[in-house]
XYZ file of C-alpha atoms in Angstrom:
386
model
C -10.289 -21.731 10.503
C -8.834 -19.246 7.986
C -5.100 -19.338 7.838
C -3.275 -16.355 6.717
C 0.412 -15.114 6.112
C 1.301 -11.667 6.751
C 4.193 -10.040 5.027
C 5.248 -6.807 6.907
C 4.015 -8.246 10.297
C 5.850 -5.616 12.307
C 4.792 -2.478 10.258
C 1.550 -0.582 10.847
C -0.739 -2.596 8.554
C 0.745 -5.845 9.918
C 0.280 -4.883 13.501
C -3.239 -3.894 13.099
C -3.927 -7.076 11.078
C -2.739 -9.136 14.284
C -5.140 -6.912 16.508
C -7.909 -8.122 13.988
C -6.607 -11.732 14.574
C -6.798 -11.203 18.450
C -10.504 -10.192 18.120
C -11.388 -13.390 16.187
C -8.771 -15.898 17.377
C -11.161 -19.028 17.003
C -11.611 -18.061 13.389
C -8.338 -16.974 11.727
C -4.745 -17.782 12.435
C -1.432 -16.505 11.156
C 0.549 -19.381 9.935
C 3.515 -17.342 8.559
C 4.961 -14.097 9.463
C 7.514 -11.940 7.635
C 9.260 -8.801 8.780
C 12.085 -6.551 7.881
C 14.506 -5.494 10.789
C 12.410 -5.142 13.580
C 13.482 -8.461 15.081
C 12.414 -7.582 18.828
C 8.854 -7.096 17.815
C 8.769 -9.993 15.537
C 10.045 -12.371 18.572
C 7.181 -11.090 20.512
C 4.771 -12.119 17.606
C 6.339 -15.239 17.268
C 5.975 -16.185 20.815
C 2.306 -15.249 20.915
C 1.173 -16.658 17.689
C 3.561 -19.515 17.156
C 3.335 -19.580 13.416
C 4.805 -22.197 11.230
C 7.169 -19.943 9.200
C 8.957 -16.811 10.005
C 11.337 -14.664 7.889
C 13.459 -11.565 8.418
C 15.579 -9.388 6.147
C 18.918 -10.602 7.206
C 20.821 -13.963 8.014
C 22.302 -12.411 11.156
C 18.631 -11.691 12.623
C 17.339 -15.071 11.501
C 20.065 -16.613 13.665
C 19.296 -14.322 16.518
C 15.683 -15.325 16.404
C 16.543 -19.106 16.040
C 18.479 -18.737 19.253
C 15.659 -16.977 21.191
C 13.168 -19.680 20.315
C 15.034 -22.876 20.826
C 12.359 -24.204 23.138
C 9.527 -23.905 20.520
C 9.265 -26.738 18.033
C 8.000 -26.675 14.419
C 8.984 -22.835 13.334
C 10.907 -22.836 10.140
C 13.049 -19.533 10.186
C 14.011 -17.910 6.789
C 15.575 -14.755 5.714
C 15.897 -12.337 2.645
C 14.111 -12.774 -0.564
C 13.987 -16.565 -0.090
C 12.141 -16.130 3.141
C 9.461 -13.827 1.642
C 9.049 -16.306 -1.231
C 8.766 -19.025 1.264
C 6.064 -17.352 3.379
C 4.082 -16.075 0.382
C 3.808 -19.699 -0.995
C 3.362 -21.637 2.244
C 1.085 -24.577 1.709
C -2.131 -24.523 3.536
C -2.339 -20.801 3.733
C -5.862 -19.312 2.094
C -4.804 -15.717 2.116
C -1.530 -13.601 1.968
C -1.686 -10.156 3.341
C 0.935 -8.184 1.610
C 1.693 -5.370 3.924
C 5.356 -4.622 2.841
C 6.171 -1.095 1.653
C 7.823 -0.648 -1.638
C 8.456 -2.644 -4.870
C 10.076 -5.339 -2.736
C 6.605 -6.788 -2.335
C 6.137 -7.425 -5.965
C 7.905 -10.898 -6.222
C 6.293 -12.599 -3.279
C 2.802 -11.282 -4.130
C 3.488 -12.992 -7.646
C 4.589 -16.079 -5.823
C 1.572 -16.137 -3.687
C -0.781 -15.799 -6.691
C 0.837 -18.602 -8.529
C 0.364 -20.659 -5.407
C -3.146 -19.996 -5.601
C -3.373 -17.834 -2.512
C -5.936 -14.860 -2.446
C -4.339 -11.488 -2.001
C -5.259 -9.179 0.725
C -3.295 -6.048 -0.964
C -1.935 -3.430 1.155
C 1.266 -3.266 -1.033
C 0.143 -0.667 -3.665
C 3.496 -0.545 -5.352
C 2.764 -4.080 -6.720
C -0.063 -3.088 -8.924
C 1.643 0.406 -9.763
C 4.832 -1.372 -11.195
C 3.206 -4.343 -12.880
C -0.611 -3.956 -12.678
C -1.232 -5.559 -16.082
C 0.785 -8.437 -15.247
C -0.348 -9.191 -11.840
C -3.976 -8.883 -12.601
C -3.467 -11.110 -15.477
C -1.815 -13.820 -13.343
C -4.745 -13.577 -10.887
C -7.191 -14.257 -13.444
C -5.219 -17.002 -14.796
C -4.892 -18.676 -11.385
C -8.407 -17.941 -10.195
C -7.384 -15.927 -7.194
C -9.012 -12.832 -5.716
C -7.129 -9.572 -5.171
C -8.846 -8.163 -2.126
C -7.895 -4.438 -1.496
C -6.846 -3.328 1.878
C -6.090 0.295 1.276
C -9.249 2.121 2.784
C -10.052 4.038 -0.558
C -9.919 0.733 -2.717
C -11.926 -1.237 -0.022
C -14.443 1.805 -0.002
C -14.747 1.526 -3.869
C -14.938 -2.276 -3.691
C -17.781 -2.104 -1.192
C -19.643 0.425 -3.174
C -19.177 -1.691 -6.300
C -20.508 -5.022 -4.705
C -23.623 -6.255 -6.391
C -23.517 -3.483 -8.954
C -23.183 -3.847 -12.765
C -19.576 -2.974 -13.733
C -20.918 -1.608 -16.886
C -22.870 1.092 -14.862
C -19.804 2.518 -13.458
C -19.273 6.190 -14.528
C -16.198 7.204 -12.482
C -14.305 6.577 -9.300
C -13.819 9.588 -6.788
C -10.823 8.731 -4.662
C -10.659 10.790 -1.404
C -7.622 12.078 0.134
C -7.031 14.053 3.536
C -4.693 16.485 1.846
C -2.041 15.688 4.323
C -0.453 17.831 6.892
C 0.371 20.769 4.285
C -2.980 20.994 2.697
C -3.026 24.926 3.421
C 0.831 25.537 3.584
C 1.836 28.336 1.341
C 3.841 27.323 -1.675
C 6.933 29.636 -0.415
C 7.195 27.620 2.800
C 7.111 24.157 1.181
C 10.922 23.898 0.896
C 11.271 24.326 4.574
C 9.360 21.249 5.386
C 11.258 18.782 7.650
C 10.792 14.947 7.820
C 9.526 15.608 11.397
C 6.753 17.955 9.960
C 6.031 15.601 7.150
C 5.570 12.511 9.415
C 2.863 14.245 11.462
C -0.198 13.211 9.601
C -3.415 14.654 10.913
C -5.729 11.754 10.472
C -3.888 8.283 9.946
C -0.967 6.445 11.867
C 1.337 4.820 9.137
C 4.876 3.832 8.339
C 7.313 6.718 7.372
C 7.327 6.064 3.547
C 3.689 6.256 3.055
C 3.264 8.934 5.569
C 5.687 11.437 3.438
C 3.863 9.821 0.352
C 0.555 11.085 1.821
C 2.407 14.583 2.406
C 3.398 14.935 -1.245
C 0.198 13.326 -2.605
C 2.158 10.627 -4.336
C 0.392 8.203 -2.229
C -2.871 9.332 -3.897
C -1.124 9.055 -7.244
C -0.237 5.565 -6.556
C -3.726 4.593 -5.656
C -4.926 6.208 -8.774
C -2.889 3.800 -10.721
C -3.973 0.961 -8.488
C -7.561 1.653 -9.002
C -6.999 1.595 -12.605
C -6.015 -1.960 -12.511
C -8.279 -3.198 -9.479
C -11.549 -1.785 -11.201
C -10.325 -1.717 -15.065
C -11.412 1.979 -15.135
C -9.674 4.430 -17.448
C -7.435 7.147 -15.860
C -9.889 9.742 -17.232
C -12.698 8.261 -15.038
C -10.550 8.458 -11.762
C -10.675 11.773 -9.850
C -8.973 12.726 -6.634
C -11.079 14.760 -4.339
C -9.614 16.390 -1.019
C -11.603 15.708 1.847
C -9.779 16.671 5.005
C -12.021 14.660 7.520
C -11.420 11.227 6.029
C -14.872 10.061 6.813
C -15.859 9.408 3.299
C -13.188 6.978 2.217
C -14.106 7.061 -1.395
C -17.234 7.322 -3.720
C -18.499 5.726 -7.014
C -20.450 7.566 -9.492
C -22.818 5.574 -11.749
C -24.207 6.264 -15.413
C -27.573 7.361 -13.956
C -25.895 10.059 -11.846
C -26.180 8.479 -8.509
C -23.142 8.611 -6.163
C -22.452 5.905 -3.454
C -19.992 6.577 -0.630
C -18.426 4.129 2.119
C -18.033 6.012 5.274
C -16.395 5.203 8.463
C -13.978 6.362 11.089
C -10.344 6.536 9.966
C -9.361 3.011 11.178
C -7.464 0.756 8.950
C -8.757 -2.309 11.169
C -11.972 -1.834 9.288
C -10.846 -2.577 5.644
C -8.325 -5.034 6.900
C -11.100 -6.991 8.619
C -13.361 -6.723 5.327
C -10.490 -8.295 3.219
C -9.546 -10.950 5.462
C -13.155 -12.258 6.210
C -14.757 -11.253 2.709
C -17.781 -11.729 1.781
C -18.506 -12.004 5.581
C -18.801 -8.663 7.717
C -17.603 -9.251 11.328
C -18.485 -7.010 14.358
C -15.790 -7.194 16.753
C -14.418 -4.195 18.628
C -15.354 -1.226 16.272
C -15.328 2.455 16.858
C -18.477 3.906 15.338
C -19.159 7.251 13.660
C -20.950 9.765 16.154
C -24.080 11.110 14.507
C -24.767 13.906 13.290
C -21.743 14.298 11.389
C -21.175 17.835 10.256
C -18.760 19.944 8.090
C -17.813 17.445 5.576
C -15.732 19.379 3.026
C -14.415 18.662 -0.361
C -11.736 20.544 -2.444
C -9.867 20.056 -5.697
C -6.111 18.906 -5.328
C -3.696 21.783 -6.060
C -1.234 20.142 -8.663
C 0.978 23.310 -8.413
C 1.811 22.733 -5.015
C 1.638 18.911 -5.135
C 3.268 17.874 -8.462
C 3.826 14.440 -7.383
C 0.076 13.601 -8.204
C 0.394 14.871 -11.802
C 3.445 12.759 -12.098
C 1.570 9.717 -11.162
C -1.171 10.498 -13.730
C 1.570 11.115 -16.280
C 3.237 7.799 -15.686
C -0.308 5.929 -15.471
C -1.305 7.362 -18.855
C 2.227 6.660 -20.568
C 1.968 3.175 -19.262
C 4.509 0.184 -19.893
C 7.428 0.464 -17.532
C 7.083 4.243 -16.858
C 4.800 3.675 -13.497
C 7.466 1.263 -12.281
C 10.153 3.805 -12.915
C 8.156 6.554 -11.184
C 7.494 4.375 -8.235
C 11.361 3.313 -7.759
C 12.371 6.948 -8.258
C 10.075 8.013 -5.649
C 11.204 5.452 -3.088
C 14.836 6.631 -3.499
C 13.901 10.205 -3.298
C 11.503 9.708 -0.055
C 14.339 7.729 1.711
C 16.786 10.705 1.022
C 14.432 13.168 2.488
C 13.833 10.989 5.652
C 17.766 11.048 5.989
C 17.794 14.982 5.482
C 19.643 14.527 2.357
C 17.219 16.363 0.157
C 14.491 18.776 0.652
C 10.540 18.041 0.558
C 9.963 19.769 -2.764
C 13.089 17.903 -4.341
C 11.013 14.698 -4.108
C 8.981 15.206 -7.211
C 11.928 17.207 -8.901
C 13.922 13.879 -8.719
C 11.185 11.897 -9.716
C 10.409 14.168 -12.724
C 13.992 14.077 -13.728
C 14.209 10.047 -13.758
C 11.043 9.880 -15.695
C 12.439 12.165 -18.343
C 15.291 10.063 -18.792
C 13.161 6.803 -19.368
C 11.999 5.640 -22.561
C 9.034 3.458 -21.383
C 8.568 0.088 -23.210
C 5.862 -2.640 -22.672
C 6.837 -5.508 -20.325
C 5.765 -9.400 -20.354
C 7.601 -10.632 -17.185
C 8.248 -9.525 -13.726
C 12.067 -9.718 -14.683
C 11.537 -6.945 -17.046
C 9.865 -4.793 -14.607
C 12.394 -5.434 -11.757
C 15.229 -4.493 -14.465
C 13.471 -1.193 -14.978
C 13.009 -1.009 -11.177
C 16.904 -1.155 -10.623
C 17.572 1.306 -13.544
C 15.293 3.742 -12.021
C 16.838 3.474 -8.578
C 20.363 3.955 -10.036
C 19.372 6.925 -12.025
C 17.497 8.474 -9.031
C 20.649 7.924 -6.737
C 22.728 9.695 -9.631
C 20.261 12.648 -9.647
C 20.197 13.134 -6.021
C 23.638 14.893 -6.162
C 22.023 17.825 -7.843
C 19.380 18.176 -4.972
C 21.558 17.562 -1.830
C 20.828 20.027 1.100
């Protein structure tokens, strides 16, 4: 039986991963669950799956959980950074699903790699902040990085069995989010409630806002560069509002291969967890014929976050980590109604302009730049407060 660790078990990806586990209970088992502050949902998960190890963000919540499961033996309860690291490196686990949002996922992902676990990667910030180092560690420790994002899973599936040298370019599709057709003059009035109303996908708040600004697609461009070793000039973003084609690959002979499916994250989750085997299970299938599949160029004038991500990726070094951290601060401020929607990329751009990127050779160096960026972004917020 495959044994998995889920970092972020109470989030959108974590919950859907457990739905996959329910479909294949005899073949896969969660041996460790790590969550943030949603202790009530984590308690339900612990009672149902009885993992070996559980972790929450705070010591108070860990004590609360310990009191709630006093009748269940054999469950280790941890909290904070140490808890994430313990879950990520749990002996006996085969695969670690990293479904935590943000740069906090970087350290446990590295710990899992060093412990010899395959990584089902749903935390794109890990490769954005430290892609060169993380992929190098994966090669050195002989582990696989199995993409869970629907776009990268699509590229991965299209490339299976193909000669890597035959790849010409990657076409990452994006729905365009809820403001694809919004007039530029109205963008400043967008509220968090409006931004969280994604037309196609059900996701956590941070990634949903990133999808609305197109920063999410920018992060995916950087992630694709490291996952598939493709230059930025050969990674294009295409707006595809229907979210039926999840991404495409163009080969040197002009052929284009696409992966299609309903917009359901359980499909790429299942593919990553059971790779190389495909599982049937309870699936929603496309209804044929499919009509009106449309494609557009992204509007970088209305969505400058995508351009900032390309800029950070091409600059390299510590710039992507700085961009990512500044964006996390700006998005959090927007969700708290402190800054406007159009201020998010302006804050990120201001922080990037103050940074002199350098090469890095350790996670500690990346985390130091991440910390600098967050401090600088918080200082910048004062000029954009509503």
